[in-house]
Coordinates of C-alpha atoms in Angstrom, one line a residue:
X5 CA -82.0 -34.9 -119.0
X6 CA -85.3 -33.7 -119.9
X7 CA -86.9 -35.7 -122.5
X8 CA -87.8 -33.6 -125.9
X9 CA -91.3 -32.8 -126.3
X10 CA -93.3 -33.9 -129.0
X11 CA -95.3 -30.5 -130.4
X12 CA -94.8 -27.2 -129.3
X13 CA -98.0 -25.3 -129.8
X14 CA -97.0 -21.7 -130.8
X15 CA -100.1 -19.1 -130.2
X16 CA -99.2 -15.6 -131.0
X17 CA -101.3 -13.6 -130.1
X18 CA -102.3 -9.3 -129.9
X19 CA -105.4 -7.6 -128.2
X20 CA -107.4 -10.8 -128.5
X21 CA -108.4 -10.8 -124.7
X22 CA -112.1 -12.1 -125.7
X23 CA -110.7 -15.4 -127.4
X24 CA -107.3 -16.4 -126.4
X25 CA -108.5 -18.5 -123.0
X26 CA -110.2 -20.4 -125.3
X27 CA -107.0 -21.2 -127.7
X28 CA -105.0 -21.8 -124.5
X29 CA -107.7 -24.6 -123.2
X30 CA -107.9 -26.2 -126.5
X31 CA -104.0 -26.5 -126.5
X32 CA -103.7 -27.9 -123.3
X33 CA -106.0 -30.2 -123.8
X34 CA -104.6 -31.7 -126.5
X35 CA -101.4 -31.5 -125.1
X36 CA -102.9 -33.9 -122.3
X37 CA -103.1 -36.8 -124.9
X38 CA -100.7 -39.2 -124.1
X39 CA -98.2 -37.0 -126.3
X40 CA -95.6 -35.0 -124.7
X41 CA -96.3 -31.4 -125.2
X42 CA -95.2 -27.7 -124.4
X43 CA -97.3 -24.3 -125.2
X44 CA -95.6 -20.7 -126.2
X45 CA -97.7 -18.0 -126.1
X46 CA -96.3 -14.9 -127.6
X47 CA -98.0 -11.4 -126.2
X48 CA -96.9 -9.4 -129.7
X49 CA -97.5 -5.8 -127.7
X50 CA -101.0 -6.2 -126.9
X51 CA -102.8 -2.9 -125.8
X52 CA -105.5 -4.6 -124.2
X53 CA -106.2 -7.0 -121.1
X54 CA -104.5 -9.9 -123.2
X55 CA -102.1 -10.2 -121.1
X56 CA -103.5 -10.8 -117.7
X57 CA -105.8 -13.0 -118.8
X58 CA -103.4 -14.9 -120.2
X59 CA -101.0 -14.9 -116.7
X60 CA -104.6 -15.6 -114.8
X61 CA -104.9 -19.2 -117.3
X62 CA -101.0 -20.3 -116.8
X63 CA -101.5 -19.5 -113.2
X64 CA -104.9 -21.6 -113.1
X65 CA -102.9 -24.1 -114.8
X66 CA -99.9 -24.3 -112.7
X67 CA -100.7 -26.5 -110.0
X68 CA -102.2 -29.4 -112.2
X69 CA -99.8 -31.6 -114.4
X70 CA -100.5 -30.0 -117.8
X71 CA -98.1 -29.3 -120.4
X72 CA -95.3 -26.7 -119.9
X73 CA -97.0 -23.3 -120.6
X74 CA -94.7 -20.1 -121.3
X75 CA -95.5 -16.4 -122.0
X76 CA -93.0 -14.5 -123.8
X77 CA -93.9 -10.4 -124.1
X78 CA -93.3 -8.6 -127.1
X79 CA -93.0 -4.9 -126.1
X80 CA -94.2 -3.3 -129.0
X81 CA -95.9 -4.9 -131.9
X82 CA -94.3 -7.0 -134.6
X83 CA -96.5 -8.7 -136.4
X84 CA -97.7 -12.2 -136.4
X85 CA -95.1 -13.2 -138.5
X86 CA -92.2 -12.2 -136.0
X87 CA -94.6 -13.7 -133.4
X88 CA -94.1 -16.9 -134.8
X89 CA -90.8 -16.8 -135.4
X90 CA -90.0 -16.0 -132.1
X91 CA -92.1 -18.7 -130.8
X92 CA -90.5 -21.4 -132.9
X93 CA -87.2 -20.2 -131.9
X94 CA -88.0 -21.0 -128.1
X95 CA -90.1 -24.1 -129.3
X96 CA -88.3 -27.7 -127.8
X97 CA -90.3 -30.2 -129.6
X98 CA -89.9 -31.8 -132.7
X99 CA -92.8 -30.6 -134.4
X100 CA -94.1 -26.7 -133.9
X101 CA -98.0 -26.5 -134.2
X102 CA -99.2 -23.0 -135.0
X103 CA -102.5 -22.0 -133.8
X104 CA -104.0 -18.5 -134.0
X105 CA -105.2 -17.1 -131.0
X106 CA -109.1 -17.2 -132.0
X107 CA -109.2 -20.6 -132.7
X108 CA -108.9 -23.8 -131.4
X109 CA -107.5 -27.5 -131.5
X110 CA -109.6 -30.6 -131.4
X111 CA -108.8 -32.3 -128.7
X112 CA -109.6 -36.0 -130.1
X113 CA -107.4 -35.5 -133.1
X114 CA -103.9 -35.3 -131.1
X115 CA -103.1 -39.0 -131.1
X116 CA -104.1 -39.4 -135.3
X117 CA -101.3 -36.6 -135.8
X118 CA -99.0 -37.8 -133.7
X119 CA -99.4 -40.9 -135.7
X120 CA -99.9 -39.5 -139.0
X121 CA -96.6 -37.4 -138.2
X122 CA -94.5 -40.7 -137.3
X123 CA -95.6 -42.2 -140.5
X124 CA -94.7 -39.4 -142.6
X125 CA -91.9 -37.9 -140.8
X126 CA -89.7 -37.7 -143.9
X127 CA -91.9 -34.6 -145.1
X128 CA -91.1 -31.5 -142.9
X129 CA -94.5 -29.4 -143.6
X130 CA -97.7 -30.8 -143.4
X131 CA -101.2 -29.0 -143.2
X132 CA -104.2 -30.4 -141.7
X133 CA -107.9 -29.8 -142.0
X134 CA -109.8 -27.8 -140.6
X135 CA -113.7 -27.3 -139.6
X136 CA -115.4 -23.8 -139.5
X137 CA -118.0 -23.4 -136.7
X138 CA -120.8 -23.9 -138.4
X139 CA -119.6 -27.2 -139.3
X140 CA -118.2 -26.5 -143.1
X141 CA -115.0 -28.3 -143.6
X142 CA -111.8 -26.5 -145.4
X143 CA -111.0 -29.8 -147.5
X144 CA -113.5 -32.6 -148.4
X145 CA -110.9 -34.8 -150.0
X146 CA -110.8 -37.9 -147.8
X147 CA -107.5 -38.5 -148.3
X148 CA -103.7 -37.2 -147.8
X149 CA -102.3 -35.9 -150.6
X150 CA -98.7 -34.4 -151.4
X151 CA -98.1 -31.3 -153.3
X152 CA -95.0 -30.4 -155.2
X153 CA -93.8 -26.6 -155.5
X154 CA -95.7 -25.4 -158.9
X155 CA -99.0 -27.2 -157.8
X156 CA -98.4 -26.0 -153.8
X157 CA -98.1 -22.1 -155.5
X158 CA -101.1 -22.6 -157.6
X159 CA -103.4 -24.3 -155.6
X160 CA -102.1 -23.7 -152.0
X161 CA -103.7 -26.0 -149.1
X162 CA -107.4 -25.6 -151.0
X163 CA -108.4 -23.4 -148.1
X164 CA -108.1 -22.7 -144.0
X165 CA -105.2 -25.4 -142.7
X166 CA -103.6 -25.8 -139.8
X167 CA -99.5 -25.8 -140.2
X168 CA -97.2 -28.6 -138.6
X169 CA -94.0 -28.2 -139.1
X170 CA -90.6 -30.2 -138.5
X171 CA -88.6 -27.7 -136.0
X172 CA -85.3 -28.3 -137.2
X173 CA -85.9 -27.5 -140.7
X174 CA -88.0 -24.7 -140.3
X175 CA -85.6 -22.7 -138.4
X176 CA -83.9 -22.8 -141.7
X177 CA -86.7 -21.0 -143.3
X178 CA -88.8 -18.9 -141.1
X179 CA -91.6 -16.5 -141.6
X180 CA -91.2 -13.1 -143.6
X181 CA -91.5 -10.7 -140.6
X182 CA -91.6 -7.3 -143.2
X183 CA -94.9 -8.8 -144.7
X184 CA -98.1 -9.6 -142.4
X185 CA -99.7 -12.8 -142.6
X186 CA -97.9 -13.9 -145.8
X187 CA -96.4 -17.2 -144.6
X188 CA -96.7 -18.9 -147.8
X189 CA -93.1 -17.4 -148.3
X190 CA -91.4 -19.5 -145.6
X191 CA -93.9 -22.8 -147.0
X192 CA -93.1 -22.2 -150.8
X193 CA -89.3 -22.1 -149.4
X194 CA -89.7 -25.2 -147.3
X195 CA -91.7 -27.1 -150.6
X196 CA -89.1 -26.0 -152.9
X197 CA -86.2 -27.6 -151.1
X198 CA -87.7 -30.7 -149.3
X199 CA -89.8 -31.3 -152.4
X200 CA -93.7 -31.7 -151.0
X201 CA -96.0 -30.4 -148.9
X202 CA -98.5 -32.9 -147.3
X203 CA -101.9 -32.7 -147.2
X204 CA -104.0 -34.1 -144.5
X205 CA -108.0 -34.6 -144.4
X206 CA -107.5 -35.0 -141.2
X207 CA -110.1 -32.6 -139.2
X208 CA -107.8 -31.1 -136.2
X209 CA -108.4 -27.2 -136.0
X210 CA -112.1 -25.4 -135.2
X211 CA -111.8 -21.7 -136.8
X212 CA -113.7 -18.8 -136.3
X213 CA -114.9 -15.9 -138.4
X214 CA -117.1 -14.1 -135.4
X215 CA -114.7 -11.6 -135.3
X216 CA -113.2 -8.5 -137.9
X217 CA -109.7 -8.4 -136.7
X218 CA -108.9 -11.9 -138.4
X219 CA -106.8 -11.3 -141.5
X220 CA -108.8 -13.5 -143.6
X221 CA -112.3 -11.5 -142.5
X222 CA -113.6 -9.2 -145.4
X223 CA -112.4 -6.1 -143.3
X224 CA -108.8 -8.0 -143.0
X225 CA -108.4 -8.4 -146.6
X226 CA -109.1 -5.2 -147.9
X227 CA -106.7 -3.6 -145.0
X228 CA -103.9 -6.4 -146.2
X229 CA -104.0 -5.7 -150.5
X230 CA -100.9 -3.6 -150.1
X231 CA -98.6 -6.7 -148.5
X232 CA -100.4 -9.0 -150.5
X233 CA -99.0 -7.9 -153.6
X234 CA -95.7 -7.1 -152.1
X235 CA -95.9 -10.9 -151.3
X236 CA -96.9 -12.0 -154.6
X237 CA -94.0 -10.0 -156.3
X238 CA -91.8 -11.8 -153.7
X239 CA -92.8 -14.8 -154.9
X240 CA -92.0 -14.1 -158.2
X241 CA -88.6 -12.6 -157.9
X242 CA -87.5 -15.4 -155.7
X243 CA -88.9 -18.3 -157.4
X244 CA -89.9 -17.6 -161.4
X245 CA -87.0 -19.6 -162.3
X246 CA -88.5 -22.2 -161.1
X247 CA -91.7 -22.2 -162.0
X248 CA -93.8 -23.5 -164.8
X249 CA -95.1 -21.0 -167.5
X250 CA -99.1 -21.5 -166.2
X251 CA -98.2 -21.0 -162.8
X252 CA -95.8 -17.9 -163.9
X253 CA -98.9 -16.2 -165.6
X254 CA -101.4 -17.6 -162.3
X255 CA -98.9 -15.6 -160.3
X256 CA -98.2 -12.5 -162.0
X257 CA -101.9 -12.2 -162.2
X258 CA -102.4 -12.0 -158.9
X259 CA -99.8 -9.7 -158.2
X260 CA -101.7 -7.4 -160.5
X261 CA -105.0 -7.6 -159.2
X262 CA -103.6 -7.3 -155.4
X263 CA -102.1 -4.4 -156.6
X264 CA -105.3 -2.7 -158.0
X265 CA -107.0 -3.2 -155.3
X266 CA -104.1 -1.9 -153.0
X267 CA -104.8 1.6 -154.2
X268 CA -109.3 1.1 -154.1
X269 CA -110.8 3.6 -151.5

């Protein structure tokens, strides 16, 4: 019987030919850690060479003893939601690592989570820190820190993370595939029935901003007003019960300004 890996390392990823080699060799090297590990790429319908670079890595890879690398082919595009989904799906290991396809994992940092993950393994979502490439960090506290469900919605992860979640459980909850790039849905989900979110300072994921196409670029927000407010109002409708009258107000406001600027030229 095969023994259960530790992480699978999900990396969706669509038309992203000039960056994804480098995602894949940061995964496997971190996968080569001492720490039993598989990779899942997801080809979400790309249009452009994507895809055969990606079959030239695996096959560069396959002779050496890396960690297990599969490709799984979305024919048409989905959406990097579904992307993940489907990857976790597929995913073996314990914990499911999610790591966009322009970005990178630290190699040195894979043995800190696996500890870190050990020691909290009671908590099923857990964000870690991460450094941009000039060097600016996404969290300065030095410190982990857990966040409940009113302070997670109003605060989120205090900028860029890296998610690690607990397999088992998130299969319960899984990304919102109708909304792009709005996966604090499945998290706020997650929070609200395990009780906390855990913070890391922990540095373990290099991100780029070199590129347009990233959702979080000034080109990718303004495309992405329209499902932010449709993800905002979701929030709302599923959770206001729940929620404190601040955070209510924090929420709704949001929802309004997302929706203004939906309908901006």
């Amino acid at each position: 019987m095969m023994k259960r890996p530790f992480f699978s390392i999900v990396i969706p990823f669509y038309n992203r030919a000039w960056s994804v080699e480098r995602a894949i060799a940061s995964a496997v090297a971190f996968g080569t850690q001492g720490v039993d590990t598989e990779i899942i790429l997801i080809d979400d319908g790309s249009k452009d060479d994507s895809r055969n670079v990606v079959k030239r890595v695996i096959d560069g890879y396959a002779s050496n003893a890396q960690p297990i690398i599969r490709l799984v082919v979305h024919e048409r595009n989905l959406g990097v939601c579904a992307a993940k989904n489907t990857g976790a799906k597929l995913a073996t290991g314990m914990w499911v690592v999610f790591l966009d396809s322009d970005d990178e994992l630290i190699q040195s940092a894979a043995t800190e989570v696996h500890r870190s993950l050990q020691t909290y393994r009671r908590y099923p979502l857990h964000f870690f820190a991460c450094v941009e490439e000039q060097g600016l960090l996404s969290r300065a506290a030095d410190r982990i820190e857990q966040r409940a469900f009113n302070d997670f919605l109003l605060k989120g992860t205090g900028g860029e993370a890296l998610p690690v979640v607990l397999n088992d459980v998130f299969r319960e909850y899984l990304y919102d595939e109708d909304i792009r790039g709005y996966e604090s849905l499945c998290y706020l989900r997650m929070v609200r029935e395990h009780n906390y979110a855990l913070l890391h300072s922990l540095v373990v994921r290099r991100y780029y901003t070199e590129h347009e196409d990233r959702l979080s670029s000034r080109a990718g927000m303004k495309r992405r007003w329209h499902d932010l407010a449709k993800g905002h109002l979701r929030v709302i409708s599923q959770h206001c019960s729940v929620m404190t009258l601040p955070v209510l107000l924090k929420q709704c406001g949001r929802f309004l300004k997302a929706k203004m600027l939906a309908v901006v030229p």
